[in-house]
Short mmCIF file of C-alpha atoms in Angstrom, two decimals:
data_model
loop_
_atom_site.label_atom_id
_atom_site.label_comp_id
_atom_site.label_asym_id
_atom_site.label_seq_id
_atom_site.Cartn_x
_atom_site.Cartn_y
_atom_site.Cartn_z
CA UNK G 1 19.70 -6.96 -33.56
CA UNK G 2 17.60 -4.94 -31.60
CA UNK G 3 18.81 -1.61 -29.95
CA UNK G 4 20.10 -1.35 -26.24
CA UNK G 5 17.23 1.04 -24.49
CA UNK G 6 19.05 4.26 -23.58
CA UNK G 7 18.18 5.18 -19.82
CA UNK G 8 18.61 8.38 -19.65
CA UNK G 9 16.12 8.70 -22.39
CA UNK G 10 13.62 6.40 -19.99
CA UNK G 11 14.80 8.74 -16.69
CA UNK G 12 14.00 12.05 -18.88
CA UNK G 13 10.61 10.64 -20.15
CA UNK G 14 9.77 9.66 -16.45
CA UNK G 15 10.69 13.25 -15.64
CA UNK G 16 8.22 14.73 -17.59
CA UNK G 17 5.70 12.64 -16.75
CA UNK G 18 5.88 13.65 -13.44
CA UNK G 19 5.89 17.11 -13.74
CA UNK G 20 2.93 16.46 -16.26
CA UNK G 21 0.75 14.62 -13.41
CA UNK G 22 2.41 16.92 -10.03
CA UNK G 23 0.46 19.92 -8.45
CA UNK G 24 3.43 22.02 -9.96
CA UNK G 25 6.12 20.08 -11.26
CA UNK G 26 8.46 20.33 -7.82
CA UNK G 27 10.17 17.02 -7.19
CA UNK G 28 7.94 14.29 -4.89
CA UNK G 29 9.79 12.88 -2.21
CA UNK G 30 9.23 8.99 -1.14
CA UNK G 31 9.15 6.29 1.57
CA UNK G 32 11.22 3.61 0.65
CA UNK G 33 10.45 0.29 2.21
CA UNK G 34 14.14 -0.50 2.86
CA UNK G 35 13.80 -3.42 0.90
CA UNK G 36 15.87 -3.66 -2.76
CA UNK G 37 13.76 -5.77 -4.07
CA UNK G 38 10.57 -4.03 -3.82
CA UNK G 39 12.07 -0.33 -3.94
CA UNK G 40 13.84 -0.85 -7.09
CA UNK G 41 10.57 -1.53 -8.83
CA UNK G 42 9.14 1.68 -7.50
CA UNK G 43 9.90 5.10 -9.42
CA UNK G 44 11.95 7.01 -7.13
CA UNK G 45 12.85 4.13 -4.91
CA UNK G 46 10.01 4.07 -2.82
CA UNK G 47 6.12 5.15 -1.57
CA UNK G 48 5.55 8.48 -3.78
CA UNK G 49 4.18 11.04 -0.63
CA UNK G 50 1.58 13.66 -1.81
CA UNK G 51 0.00 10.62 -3.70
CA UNK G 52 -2.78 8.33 -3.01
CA UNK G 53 -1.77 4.35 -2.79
CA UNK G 54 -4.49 1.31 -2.64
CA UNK G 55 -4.50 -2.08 -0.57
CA UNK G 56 -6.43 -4.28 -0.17
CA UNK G 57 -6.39 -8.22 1.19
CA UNK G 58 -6.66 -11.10 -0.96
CA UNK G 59 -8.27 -14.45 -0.48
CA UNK G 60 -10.63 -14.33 2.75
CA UNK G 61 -8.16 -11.06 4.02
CA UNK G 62 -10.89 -9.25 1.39
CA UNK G 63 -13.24 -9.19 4.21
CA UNK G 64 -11.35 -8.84 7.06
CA UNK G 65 -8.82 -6.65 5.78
CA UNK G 66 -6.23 -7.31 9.23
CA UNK G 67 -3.16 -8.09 6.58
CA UNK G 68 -3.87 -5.33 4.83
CA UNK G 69 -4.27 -3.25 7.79
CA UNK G 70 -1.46 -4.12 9.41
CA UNK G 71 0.77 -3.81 6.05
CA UNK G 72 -0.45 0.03 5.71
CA UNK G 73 0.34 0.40 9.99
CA UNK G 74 3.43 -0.13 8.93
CA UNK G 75 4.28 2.02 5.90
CA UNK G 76 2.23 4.60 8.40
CA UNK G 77 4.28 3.70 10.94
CA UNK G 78 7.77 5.14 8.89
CA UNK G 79 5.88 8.19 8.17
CA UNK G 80 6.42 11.46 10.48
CA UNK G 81 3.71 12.79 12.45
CA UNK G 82 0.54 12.32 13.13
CA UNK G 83 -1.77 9.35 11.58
CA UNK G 84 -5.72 10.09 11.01
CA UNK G 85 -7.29 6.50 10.40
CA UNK G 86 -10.94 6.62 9.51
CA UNK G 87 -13.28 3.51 9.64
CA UNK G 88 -17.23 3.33 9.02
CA UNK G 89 -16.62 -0.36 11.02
CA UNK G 90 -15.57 -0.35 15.06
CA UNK G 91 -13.20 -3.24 14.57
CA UNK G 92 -9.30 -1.56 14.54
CA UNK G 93 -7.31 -3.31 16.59
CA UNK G 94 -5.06 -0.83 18.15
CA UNK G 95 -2.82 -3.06 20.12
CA UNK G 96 -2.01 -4.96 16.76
CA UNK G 97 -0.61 -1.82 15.10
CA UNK G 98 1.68 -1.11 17.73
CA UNK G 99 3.11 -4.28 17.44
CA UNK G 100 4.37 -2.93 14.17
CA UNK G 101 6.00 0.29 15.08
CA UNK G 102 2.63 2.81 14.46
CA UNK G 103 1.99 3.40 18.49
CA UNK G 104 -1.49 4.35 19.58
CA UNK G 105 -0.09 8.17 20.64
CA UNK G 106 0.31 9.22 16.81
CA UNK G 107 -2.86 7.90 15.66
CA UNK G 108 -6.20 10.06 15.33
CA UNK G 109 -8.85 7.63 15.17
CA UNK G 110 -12.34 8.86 13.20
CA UNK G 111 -15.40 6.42 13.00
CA UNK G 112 -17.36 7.87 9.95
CA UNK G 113 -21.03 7.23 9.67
CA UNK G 114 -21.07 6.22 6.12
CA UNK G 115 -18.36 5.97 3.08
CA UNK G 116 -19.52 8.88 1.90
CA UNK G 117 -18.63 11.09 5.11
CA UNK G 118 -15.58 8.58 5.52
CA UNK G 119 -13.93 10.13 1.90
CA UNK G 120 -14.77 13.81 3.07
CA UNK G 121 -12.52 13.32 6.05
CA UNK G 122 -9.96 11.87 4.36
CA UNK G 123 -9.99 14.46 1.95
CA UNK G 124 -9.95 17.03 4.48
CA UNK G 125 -7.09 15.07 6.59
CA UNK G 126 -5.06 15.47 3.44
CA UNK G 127 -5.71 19.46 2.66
CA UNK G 128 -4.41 19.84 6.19
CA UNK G 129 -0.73 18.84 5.49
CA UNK G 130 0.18 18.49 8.92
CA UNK G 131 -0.05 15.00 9.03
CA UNK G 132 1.95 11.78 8.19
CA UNK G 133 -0.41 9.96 6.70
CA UNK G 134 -4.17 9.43 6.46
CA UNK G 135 -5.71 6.21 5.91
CA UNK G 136 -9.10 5.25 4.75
CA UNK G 137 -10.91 1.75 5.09
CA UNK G 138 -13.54 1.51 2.58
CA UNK G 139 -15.24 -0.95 -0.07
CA UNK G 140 -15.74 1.17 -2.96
CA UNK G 141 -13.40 3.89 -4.76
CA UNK G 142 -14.90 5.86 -7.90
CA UNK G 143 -12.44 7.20 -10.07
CA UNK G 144 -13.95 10.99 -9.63
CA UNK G 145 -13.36 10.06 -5.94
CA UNK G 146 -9.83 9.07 -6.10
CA UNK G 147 -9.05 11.72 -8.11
CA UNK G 148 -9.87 14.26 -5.12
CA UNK G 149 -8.03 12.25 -2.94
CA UNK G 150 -5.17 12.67 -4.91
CA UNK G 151 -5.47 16.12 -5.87
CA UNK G 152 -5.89 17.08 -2.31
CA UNK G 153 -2.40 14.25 -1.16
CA UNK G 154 -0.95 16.57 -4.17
CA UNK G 155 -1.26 19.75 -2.27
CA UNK G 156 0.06 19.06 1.33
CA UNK G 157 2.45 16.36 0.41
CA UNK G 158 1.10 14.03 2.97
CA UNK G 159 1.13 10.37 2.12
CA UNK G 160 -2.92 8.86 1.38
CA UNK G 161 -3.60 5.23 1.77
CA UNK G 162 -7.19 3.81 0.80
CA UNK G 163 -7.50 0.59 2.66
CA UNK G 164 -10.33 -1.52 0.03
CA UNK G 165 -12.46 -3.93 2.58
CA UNK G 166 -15.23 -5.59 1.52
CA UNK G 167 -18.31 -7.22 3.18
CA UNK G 168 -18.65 -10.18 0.60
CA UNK G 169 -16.29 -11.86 -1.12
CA UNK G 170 -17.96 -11.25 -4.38
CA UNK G 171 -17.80 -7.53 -3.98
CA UNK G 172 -14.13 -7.78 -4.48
CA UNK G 173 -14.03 -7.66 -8.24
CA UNK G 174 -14.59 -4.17 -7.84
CA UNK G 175 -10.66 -3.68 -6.80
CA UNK G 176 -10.51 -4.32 -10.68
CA UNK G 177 -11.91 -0.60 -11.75
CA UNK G 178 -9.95 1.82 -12.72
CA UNK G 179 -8.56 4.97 -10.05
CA UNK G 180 -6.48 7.66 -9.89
CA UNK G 181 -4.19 5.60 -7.14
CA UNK G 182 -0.60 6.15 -8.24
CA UNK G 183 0.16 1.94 -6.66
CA UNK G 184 -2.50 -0.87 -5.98
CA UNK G 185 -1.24 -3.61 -3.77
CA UNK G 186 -2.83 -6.99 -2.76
CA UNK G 187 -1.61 -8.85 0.52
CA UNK G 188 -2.29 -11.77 1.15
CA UNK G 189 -1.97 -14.68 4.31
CA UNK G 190 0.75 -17.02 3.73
CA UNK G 191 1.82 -19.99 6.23
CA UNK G 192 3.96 -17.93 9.03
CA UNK G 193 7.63 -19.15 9.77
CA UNK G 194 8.21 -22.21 11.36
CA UNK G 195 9.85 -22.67 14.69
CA UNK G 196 12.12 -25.36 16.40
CA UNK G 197 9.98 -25.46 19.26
CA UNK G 198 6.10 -25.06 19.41
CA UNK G 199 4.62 -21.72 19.04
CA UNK G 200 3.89 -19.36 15.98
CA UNK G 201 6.48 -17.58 13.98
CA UNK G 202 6.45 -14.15 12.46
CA UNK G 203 3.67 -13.94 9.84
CA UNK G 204 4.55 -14.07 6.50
CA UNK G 205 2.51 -12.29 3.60
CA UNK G 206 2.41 -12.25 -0.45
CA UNK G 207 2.59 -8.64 -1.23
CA UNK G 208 1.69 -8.00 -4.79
CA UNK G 209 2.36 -4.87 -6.59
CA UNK G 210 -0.93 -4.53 -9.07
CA UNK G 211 -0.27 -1.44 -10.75
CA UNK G 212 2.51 1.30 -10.72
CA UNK G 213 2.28 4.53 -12.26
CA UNK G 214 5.37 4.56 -15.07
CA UNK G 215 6.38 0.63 -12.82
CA UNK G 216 6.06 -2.47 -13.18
CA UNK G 217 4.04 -5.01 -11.75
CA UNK G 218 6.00 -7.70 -9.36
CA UNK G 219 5.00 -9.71 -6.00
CA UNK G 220 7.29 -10.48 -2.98
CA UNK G 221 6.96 -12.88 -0.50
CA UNK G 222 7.61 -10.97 2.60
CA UNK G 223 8.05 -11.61 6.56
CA UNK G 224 5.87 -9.11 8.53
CA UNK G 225 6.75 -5.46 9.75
CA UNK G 226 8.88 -5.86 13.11
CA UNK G 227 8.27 -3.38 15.77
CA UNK G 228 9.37 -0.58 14.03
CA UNK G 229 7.38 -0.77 10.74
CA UNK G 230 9.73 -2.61 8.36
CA UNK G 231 9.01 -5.89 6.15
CA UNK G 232 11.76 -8.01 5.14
CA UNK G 233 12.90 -10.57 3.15
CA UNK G 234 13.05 -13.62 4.46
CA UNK G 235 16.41 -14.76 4.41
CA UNK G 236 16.36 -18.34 3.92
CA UNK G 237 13.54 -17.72 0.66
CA UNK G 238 14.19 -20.04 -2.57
CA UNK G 239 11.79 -17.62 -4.86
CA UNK G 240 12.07 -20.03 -7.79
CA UNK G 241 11.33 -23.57 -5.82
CA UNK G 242 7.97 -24.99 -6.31
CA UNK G 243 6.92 -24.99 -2.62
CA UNK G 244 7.24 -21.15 -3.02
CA UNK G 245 5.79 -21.07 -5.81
CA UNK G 246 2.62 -23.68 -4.56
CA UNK G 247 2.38 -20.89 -1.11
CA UNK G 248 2.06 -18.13 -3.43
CA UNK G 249 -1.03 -19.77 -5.67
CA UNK G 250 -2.38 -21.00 -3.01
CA UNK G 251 -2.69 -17.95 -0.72
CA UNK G 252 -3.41 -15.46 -4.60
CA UNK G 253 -6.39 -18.26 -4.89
#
């Protein structure tokens, strides 16, 4: 009969871990999501800040990146202070982030001439450490990169989101390399919730947690953030019944 894992053996072990890969071993603080579900798969309960997360959109969001946008808005949005965005493409659609909670007056937009520039302000937006959050939409993310992105989100304690967008859909694949991202989410499209009378109900998304540093891997099917930045369950969500389970192939595929 095999033994019953001893937890505080796991918490001590995650412990050290973390003061193995911290900038000096002080305790990180997090962003929950507010959600159970999601937050108990999360070390800490939540969004490690002073670390560098990934997202990027799955199925045809890979190019156009607005569910993935709008999913980081809203983690953004629960931040405090200031937000520097930084885009090498003209196509941010400020009115749509307010919509979820991350109003236009807290966001420092920068249009970067190339990826190359777009990482050195990033970088630099996270040395600063007066910021909430900086956020960077880009299509490819070296390790050696990500490692100075997270290095620098070590040493200011501000929150770093990499935002992967691709201009084909078979540049993609490259979401699959290795980084020094401490979480790598996918969010994908998902029919939106029907109403009694004719119009379109709040959008609906399959969030998938890809990799977790010392976490699991899980996916959540997930109403969009309301007007103040949070996701939710939806309520009335059979997880285990097939059409659930059809929605979430279907929108992964």
């Amino acid at each position: 009969m095999p033994r019953p894992v001893d937890n505080t053996v796991v918490s001590e072990l995650r412990e050290r871990i973390q003061r193995l890969e911290g900038a000096s071993g002080r305790g990180r603080q997090v962003l929950p999501f507010g959600v159970t579900e999601i937050d108990r798969r999360l070390p800490g309960g939540g969004l490690v800040l002073g670390s560098l997360h990934e997202v990027a959109g799955g199925g045809n969001g890979a190019i156009d990146g607005a569910a993935a946008a709008l999913f980081c808005a809203g983690i953004a949005a629960r931040s405090k202070g200031k937000v520097l965005w930084c885009v090498t493409r003209p196509d941010l659609f400020a009115p749509a982030l307010a919509q979820v909670g991350l109003s236009p007056s807290r966001v420092i937009y920068v249009e970067a001439g190339d990826e190359k520039a777009l990482l050195s302000c990033m970088e630099e937006g996270l040395r600063h450490g007066g910021l909430g959050a900086v956020v960077g939409e880009l299509a490819r993310l070296s390790m050696t990169a990500s490692r100075r992105l997270q290095l620098a989100a070590e040493s200011s304690g501000t929150l770093g989101i990499a935002i992967r967008r691709w201009r084909r859909q078979a540049e993609a694949s490259d979401f699959g390399q290795p980084t020094a991202s401490v979480t790598r989410w996918r969010v994908s499209v998902l029919p939106s919730v029907p109403l009694p009378v004719p119009g379109v109900g709040r959008a609906r998304w399959l969030v998938e947690l890809i990799r977790c540093r010392a976490g699991e891997s899980a996916d959540f099917e997930v109403e969009a953030p309301d007007a103040k930045g949070r996701i939710a369950l939806p309520s009335e969500l059979a997880h285990g019944s097939p059409e659930a389970q059809a929605r979430r192939r279907s929108a992964a595929g």
